[in-house]
Backbone as CSV, one residue per row, in Angstrom:
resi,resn,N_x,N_y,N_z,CA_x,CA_y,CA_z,C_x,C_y,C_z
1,UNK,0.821,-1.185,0.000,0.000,0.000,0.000,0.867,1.252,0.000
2,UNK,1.652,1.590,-0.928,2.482,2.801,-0.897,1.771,4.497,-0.607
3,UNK,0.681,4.038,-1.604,-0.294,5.291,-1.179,-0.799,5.880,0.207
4,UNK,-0.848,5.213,1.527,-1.190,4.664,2.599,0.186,5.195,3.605
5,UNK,1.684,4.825,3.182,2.674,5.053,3.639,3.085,6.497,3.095
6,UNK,2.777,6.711,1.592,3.255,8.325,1.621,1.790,8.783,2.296
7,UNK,1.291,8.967,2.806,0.200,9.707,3.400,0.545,9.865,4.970
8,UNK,1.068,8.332,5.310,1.688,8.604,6.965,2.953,9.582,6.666
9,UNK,3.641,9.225,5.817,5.351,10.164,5.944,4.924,11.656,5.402
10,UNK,3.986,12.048,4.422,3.617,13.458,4.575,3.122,13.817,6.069
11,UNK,1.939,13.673,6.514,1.520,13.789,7.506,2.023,14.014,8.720
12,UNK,3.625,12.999,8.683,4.600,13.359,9.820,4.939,14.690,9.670
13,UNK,5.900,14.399,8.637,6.515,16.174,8.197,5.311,16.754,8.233
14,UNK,3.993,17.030,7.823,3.713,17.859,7.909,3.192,18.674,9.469
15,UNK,2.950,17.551,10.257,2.665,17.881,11.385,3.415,18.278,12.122
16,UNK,4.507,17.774,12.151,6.278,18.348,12.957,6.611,19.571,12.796
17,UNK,5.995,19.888,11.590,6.072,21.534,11.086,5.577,22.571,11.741
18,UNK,4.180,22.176,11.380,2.432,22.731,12.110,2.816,22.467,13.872
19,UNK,3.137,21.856,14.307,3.206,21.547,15.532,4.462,22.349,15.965
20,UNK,5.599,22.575,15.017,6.867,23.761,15.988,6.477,24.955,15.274
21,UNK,5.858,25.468,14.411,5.581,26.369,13.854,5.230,27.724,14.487
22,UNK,4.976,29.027,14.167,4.142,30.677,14.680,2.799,29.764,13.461
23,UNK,1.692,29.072,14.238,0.679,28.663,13.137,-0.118,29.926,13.357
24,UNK,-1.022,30.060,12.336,-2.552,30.742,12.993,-3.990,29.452,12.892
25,UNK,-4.210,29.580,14.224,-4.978,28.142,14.811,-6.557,28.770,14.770
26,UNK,-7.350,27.714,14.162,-8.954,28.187,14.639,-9.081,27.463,14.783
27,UNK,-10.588,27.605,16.476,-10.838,26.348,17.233,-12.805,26.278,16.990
28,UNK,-12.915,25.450,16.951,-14.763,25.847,17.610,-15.434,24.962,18.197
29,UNK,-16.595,24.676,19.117,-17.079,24.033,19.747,-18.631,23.902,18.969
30,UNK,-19.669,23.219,19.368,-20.811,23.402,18.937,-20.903,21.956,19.923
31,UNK,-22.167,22.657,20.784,-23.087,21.642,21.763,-24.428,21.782,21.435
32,UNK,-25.382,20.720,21.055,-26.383,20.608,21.085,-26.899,19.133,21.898
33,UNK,-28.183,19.059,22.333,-28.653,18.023,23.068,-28.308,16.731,22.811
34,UNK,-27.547,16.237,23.680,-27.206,14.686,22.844,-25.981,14.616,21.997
35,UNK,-25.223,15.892,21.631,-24.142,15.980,20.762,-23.675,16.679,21.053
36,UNK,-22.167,16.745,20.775,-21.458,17.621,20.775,-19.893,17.208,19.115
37,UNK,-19.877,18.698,18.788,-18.863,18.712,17.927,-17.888,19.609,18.185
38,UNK,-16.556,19.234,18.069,-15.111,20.440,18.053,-14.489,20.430,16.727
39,UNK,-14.102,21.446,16.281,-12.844,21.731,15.110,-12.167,22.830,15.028
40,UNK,-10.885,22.177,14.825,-9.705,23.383,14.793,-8.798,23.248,13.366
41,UNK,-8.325,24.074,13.488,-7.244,24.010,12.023,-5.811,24.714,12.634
42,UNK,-4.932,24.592,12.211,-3.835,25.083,12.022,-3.289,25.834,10.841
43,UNK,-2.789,26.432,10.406,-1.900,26.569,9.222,-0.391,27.415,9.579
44,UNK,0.177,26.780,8.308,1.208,27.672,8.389,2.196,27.936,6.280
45,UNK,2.704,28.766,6.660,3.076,28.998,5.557,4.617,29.475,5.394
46,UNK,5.132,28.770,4.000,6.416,28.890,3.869,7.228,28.847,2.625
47,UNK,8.025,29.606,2.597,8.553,29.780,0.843,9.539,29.117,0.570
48,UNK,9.575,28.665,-0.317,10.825,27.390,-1.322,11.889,28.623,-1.572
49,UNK,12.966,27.702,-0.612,13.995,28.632,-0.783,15.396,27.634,-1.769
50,UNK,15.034,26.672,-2.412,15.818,25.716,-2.826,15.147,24.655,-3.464
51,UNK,15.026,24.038,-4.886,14.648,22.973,-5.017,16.367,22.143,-5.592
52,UNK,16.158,20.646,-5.115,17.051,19.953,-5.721,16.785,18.683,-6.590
53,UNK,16.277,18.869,-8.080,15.345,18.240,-7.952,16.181,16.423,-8.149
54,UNK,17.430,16.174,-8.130,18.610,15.111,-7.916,17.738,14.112,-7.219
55,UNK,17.418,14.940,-5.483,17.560,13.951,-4.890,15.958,14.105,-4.112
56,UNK,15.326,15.350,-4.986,13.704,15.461,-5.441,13.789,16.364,-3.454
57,UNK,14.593,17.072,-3.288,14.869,17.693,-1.614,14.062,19.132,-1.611
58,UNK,13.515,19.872,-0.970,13.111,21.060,-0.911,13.484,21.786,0.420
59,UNK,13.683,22.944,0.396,14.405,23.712,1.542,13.552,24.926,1.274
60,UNK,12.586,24.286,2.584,11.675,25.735,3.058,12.509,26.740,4.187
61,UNK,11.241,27.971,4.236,11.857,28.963,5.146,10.090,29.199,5.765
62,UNK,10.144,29.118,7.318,8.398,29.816,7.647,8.293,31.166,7.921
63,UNK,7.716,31.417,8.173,7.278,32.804,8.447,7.946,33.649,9.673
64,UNK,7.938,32.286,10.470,9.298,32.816,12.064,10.355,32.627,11.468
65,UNK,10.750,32.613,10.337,12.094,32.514,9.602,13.486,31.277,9.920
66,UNK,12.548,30.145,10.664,12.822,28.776,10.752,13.030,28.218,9.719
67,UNK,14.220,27.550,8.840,14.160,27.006,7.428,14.476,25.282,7.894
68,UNK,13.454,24.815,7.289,13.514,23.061,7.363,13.870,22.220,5.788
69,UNK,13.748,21.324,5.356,13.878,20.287,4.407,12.831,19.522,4.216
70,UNK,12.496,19.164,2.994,11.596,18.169,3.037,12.085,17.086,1.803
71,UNK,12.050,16.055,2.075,12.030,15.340,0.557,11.095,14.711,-0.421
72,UNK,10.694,15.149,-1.206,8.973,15.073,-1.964,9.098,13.360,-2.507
73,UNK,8.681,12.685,-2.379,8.466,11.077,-2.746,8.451,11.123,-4.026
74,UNK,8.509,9.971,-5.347,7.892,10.179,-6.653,6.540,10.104,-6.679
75,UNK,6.004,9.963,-5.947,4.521,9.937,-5.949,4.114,10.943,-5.866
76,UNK,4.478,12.455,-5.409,3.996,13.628,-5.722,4.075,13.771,-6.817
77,UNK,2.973,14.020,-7.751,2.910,15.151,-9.324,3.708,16.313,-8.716
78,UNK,4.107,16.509,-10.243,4.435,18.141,-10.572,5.654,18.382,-9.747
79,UNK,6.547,17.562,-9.619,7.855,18.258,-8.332,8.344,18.869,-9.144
80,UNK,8.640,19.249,-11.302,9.232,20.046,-11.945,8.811,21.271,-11.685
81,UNK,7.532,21.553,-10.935,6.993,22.892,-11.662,6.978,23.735,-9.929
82,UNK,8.037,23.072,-9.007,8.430,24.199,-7.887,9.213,24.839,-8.466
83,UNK,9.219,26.040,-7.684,10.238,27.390,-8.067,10.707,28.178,-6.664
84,UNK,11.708,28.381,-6.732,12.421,29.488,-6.067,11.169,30.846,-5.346
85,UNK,10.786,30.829,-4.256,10.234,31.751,-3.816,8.970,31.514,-3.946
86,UNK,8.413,30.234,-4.490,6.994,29.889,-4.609,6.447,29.751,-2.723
87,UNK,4.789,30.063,-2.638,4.691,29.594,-1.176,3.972,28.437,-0.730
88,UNK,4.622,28.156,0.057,3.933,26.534,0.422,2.747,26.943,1.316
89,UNK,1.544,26.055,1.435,0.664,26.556,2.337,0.615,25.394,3.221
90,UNK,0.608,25.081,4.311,-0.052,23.860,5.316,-0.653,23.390,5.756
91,UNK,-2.267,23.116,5.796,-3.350,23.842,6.424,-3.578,22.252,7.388
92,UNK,-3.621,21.714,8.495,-4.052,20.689,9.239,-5.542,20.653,10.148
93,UNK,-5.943,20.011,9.872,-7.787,20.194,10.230,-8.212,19.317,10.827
94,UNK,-9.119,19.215,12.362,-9.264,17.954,12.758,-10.420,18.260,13.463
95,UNK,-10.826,17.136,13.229,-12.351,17.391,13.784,-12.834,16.411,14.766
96,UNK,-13.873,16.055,15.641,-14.663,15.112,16.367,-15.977,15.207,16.820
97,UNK,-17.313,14.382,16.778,-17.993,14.944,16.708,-18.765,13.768,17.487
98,UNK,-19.430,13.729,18.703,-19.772,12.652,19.666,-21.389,12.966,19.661
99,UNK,-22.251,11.978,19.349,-23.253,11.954,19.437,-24.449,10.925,20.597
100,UNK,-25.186,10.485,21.341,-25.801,9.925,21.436,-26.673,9.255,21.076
101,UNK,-26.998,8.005,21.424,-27.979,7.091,20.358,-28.714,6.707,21.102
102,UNK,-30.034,6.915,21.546,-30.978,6.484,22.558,-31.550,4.997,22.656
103,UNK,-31.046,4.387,23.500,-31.470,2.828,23.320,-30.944,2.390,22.635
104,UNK,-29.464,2.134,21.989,-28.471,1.548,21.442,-29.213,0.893,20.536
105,UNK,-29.028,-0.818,20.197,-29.178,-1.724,20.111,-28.902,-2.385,18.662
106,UNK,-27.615,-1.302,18.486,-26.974,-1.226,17.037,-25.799,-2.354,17.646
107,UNK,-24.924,-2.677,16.465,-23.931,-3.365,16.477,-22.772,-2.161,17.170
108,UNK,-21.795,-2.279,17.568,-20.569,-1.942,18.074,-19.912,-1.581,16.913
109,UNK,-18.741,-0.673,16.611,-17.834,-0.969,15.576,-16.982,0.303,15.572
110,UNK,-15.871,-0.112,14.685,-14.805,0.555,14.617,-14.220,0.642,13.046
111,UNK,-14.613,1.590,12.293,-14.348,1.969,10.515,-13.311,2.676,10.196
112,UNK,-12.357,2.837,9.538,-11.623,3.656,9.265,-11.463,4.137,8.049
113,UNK,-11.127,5.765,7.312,-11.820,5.303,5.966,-10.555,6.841,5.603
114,UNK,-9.138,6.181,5.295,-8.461,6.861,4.217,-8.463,7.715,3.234
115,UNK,-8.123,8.699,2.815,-8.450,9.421,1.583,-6.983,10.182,1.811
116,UNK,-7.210,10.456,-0.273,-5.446,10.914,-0.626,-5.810,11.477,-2.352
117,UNK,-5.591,12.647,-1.850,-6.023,13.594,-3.551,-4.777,14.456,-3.943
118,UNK,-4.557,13.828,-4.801,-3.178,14.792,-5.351,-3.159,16.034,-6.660
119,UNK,-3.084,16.795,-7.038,-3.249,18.277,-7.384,-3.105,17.652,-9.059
120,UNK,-3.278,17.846,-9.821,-3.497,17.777,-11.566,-2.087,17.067,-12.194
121,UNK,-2.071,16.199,-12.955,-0.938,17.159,-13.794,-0.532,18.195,-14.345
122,UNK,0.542,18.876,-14.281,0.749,19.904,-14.747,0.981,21.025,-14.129
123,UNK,-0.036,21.201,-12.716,-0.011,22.087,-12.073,0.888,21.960,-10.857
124,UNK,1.005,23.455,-10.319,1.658,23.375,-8.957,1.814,22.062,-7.680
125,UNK,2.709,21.593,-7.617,2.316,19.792,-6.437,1.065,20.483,-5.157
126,UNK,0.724,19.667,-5.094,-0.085,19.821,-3.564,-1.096,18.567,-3.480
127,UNK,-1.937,18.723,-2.487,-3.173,17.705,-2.466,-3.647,17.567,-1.093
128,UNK,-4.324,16.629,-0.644,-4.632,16.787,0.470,-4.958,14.787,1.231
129,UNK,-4.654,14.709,2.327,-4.544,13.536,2.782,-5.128,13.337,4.151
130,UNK,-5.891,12.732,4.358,-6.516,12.305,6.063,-7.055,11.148,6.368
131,UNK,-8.125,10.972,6.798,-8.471,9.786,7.432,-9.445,10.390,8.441
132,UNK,-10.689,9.654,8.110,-11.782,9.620,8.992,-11.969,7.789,9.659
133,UNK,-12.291,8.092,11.101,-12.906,7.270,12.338,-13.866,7.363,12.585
134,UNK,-14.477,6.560,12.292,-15.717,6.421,13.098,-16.161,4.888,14.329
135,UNK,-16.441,5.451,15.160,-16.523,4.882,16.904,-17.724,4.204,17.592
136,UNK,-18.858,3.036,16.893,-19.771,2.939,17.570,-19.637,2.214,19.456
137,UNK,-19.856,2.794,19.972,-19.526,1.997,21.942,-20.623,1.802,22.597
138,UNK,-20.904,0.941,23.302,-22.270,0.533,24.140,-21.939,1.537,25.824
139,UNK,-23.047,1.955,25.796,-23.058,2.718,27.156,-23.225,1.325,28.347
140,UNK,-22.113,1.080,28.898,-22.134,-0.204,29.967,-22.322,0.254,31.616
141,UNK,-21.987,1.493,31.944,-22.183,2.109,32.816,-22.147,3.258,33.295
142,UNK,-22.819,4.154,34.448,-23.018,5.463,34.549,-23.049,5.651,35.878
143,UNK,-22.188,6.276,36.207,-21.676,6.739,37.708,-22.414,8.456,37.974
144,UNK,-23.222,8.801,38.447,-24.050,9.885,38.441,-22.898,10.951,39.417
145,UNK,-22.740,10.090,40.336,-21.666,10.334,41.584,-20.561,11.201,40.813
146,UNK,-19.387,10.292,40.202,-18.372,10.946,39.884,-18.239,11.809,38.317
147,UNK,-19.024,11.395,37.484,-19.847,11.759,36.177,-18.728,11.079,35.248
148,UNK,-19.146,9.804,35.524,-18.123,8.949,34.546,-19.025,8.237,33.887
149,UNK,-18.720,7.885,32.629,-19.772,6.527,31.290,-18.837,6.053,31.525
150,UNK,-18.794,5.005,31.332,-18.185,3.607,30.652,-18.689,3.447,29.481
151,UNK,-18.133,3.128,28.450,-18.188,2.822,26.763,-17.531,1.740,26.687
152,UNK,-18.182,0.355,26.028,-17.388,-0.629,25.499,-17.524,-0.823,23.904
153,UNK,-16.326,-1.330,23.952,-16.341,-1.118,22.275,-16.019,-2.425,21.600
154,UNK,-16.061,-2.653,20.042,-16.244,-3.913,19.765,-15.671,-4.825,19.579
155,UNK,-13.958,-4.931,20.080,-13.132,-5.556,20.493,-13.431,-5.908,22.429
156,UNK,-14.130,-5.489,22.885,-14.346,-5.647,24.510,-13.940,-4.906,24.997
157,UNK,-13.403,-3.631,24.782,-12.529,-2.919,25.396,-13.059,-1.920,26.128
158,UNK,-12.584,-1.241,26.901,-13.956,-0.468,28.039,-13.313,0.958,28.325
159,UNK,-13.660,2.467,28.163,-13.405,3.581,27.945,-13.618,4.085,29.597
160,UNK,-13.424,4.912,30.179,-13.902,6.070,31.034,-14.107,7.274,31.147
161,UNK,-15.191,8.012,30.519,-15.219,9.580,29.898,-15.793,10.250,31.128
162,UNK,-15.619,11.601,31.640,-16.090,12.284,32.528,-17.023,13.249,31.777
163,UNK,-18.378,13.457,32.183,-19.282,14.268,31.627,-19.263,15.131,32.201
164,UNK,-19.034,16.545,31.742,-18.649,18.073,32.298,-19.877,18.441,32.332
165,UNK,-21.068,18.140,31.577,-22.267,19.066,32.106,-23.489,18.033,32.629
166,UNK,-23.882,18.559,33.592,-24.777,17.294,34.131,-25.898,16.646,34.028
167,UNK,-26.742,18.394,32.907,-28.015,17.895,32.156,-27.772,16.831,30.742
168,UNK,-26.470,16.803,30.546,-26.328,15.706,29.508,-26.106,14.196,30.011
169,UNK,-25.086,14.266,31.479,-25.103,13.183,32.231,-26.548,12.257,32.374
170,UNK,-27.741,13.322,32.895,-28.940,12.830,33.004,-29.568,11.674,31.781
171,UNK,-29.040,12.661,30.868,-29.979,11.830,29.502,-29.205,10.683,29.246
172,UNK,-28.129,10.263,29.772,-27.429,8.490,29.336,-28.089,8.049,30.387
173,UNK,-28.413,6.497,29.527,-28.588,5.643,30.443,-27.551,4.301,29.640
174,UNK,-27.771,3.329,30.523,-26.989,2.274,30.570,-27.834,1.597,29.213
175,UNK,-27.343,1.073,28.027,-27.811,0.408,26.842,-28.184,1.329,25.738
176,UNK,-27.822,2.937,26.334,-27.635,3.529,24.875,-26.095,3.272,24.140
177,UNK,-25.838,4.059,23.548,-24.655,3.888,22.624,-24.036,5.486,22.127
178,UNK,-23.199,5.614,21.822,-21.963,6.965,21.842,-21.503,6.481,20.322
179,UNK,-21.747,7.516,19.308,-21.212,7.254,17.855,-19.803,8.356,18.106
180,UNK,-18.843,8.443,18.090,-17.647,9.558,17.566,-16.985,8.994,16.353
181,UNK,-16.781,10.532,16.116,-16.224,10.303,14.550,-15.011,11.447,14.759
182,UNK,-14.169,10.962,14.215,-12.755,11.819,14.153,-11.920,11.793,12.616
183,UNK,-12.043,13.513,12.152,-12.069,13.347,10.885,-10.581,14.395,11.228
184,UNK,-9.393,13.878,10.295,-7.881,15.055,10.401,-7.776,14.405,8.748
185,UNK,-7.306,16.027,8.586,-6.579,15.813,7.388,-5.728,16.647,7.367
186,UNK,-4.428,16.933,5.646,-3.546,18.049,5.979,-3.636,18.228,4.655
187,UNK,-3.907,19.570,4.260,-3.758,19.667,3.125,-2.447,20.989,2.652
188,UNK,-1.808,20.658,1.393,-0.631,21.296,1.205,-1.256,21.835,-0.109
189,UNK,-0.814,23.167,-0.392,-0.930,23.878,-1.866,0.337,24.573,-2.266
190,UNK,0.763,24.975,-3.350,1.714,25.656,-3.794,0.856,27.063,-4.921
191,UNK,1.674,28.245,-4.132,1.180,29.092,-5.190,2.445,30.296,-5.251
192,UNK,2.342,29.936,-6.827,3.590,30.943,-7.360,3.971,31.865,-6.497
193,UNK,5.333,32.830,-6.698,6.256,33.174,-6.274,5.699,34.549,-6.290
194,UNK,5.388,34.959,-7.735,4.572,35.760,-8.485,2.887,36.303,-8.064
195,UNK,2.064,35.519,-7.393,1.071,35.635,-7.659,0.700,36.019,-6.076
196,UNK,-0.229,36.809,-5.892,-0.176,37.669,-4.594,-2.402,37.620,-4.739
């Protein structure tokens, strides 16, 4: 599965980046009855101060004027058409989104579902790569006391979540079920040197 492995080795670099980076981060929350969703993004941005294309190497510079390396795989399109002073963009996005299921009595499960889009021929390299989770768990127990669920999931395995608000505590009971879904991706663009 090479496609699968350049998606983990972008993803590293790209996160090692995003993660020591000056990013600009947006966060948001959204609670409604029975649900709750969060998402944030990161980005960061940085100009090609070097291509080599020998050994296919790139030598960025960020914006805190930190300069790193990257080495582009053959599986990126378009590594001819970087340039000197072109800007890289970074953008990392992650999401989760926990719902309740009243009276379960669904199957358990655990999905995972890959995705990997790479930019045209011809044009500037970029694309974008993530991976969505999705989490079905049986509500096995509910501590009112300390505001803990128990979630088991469909290997047998057994969770401990603390519920921060207590009118939501109320509404679990023991034999509903907890869907989360956890969606990250990172997407990279290149735009000329030139173009503002």
């Amino acid at each position: 599965m090479p496609k699968l492995k350049l998606l983990a080795a972008v993803m590293v670099i790209g996160l090692a980046q995003l993660g020591s980076a000056q990013a600009q981060t947006d966060a948001g929350v959204v609670k409604t009855p029975g649900r709750a969703a969060v998402a944030a993004s990161r980005t960061v941005t940085a100009e090609v101060l070097s291509v080599d294309p020998a050994t296919r190497t790139v030598r960025l510079k960020r914006e805190d004027g930190k300069t790193f390396e990257v080495q582009v795989g053959e599986e990126a399109r378009n590594f001819d058409q970087l340039r000197i002073g072109d800007k890289v963009t970074m953008t990392y996005r992650e999401g989760l989104t926990v719902s309740l299921k009243k009276g379960g009595g669904g199957a358990t499960s655990v999905e995972e579902t890959p995705s990997l889009e790479r930019a045209p021929k011809g044009a500037k390299p970029g694309g974008t790569i993530g991976r969505q989770v999705r989490v079905v768990a049986d509500v096995v127990a509910v501590n009112h006391k300390t505001r803990m669920v128990t979630l088991k999931g469909p290997e047998g395995d057994t969770v401990d979540l603390k519920v921060e608000d207590p009118k939501e505590l109320a509404n679990v009971k023991v034999g509903d079920q907890v869907e989360a879904v956890y969606t990250e991706a990172l997407a990279i663009s290149v735009q000329p040197a030139n173009a503002k």
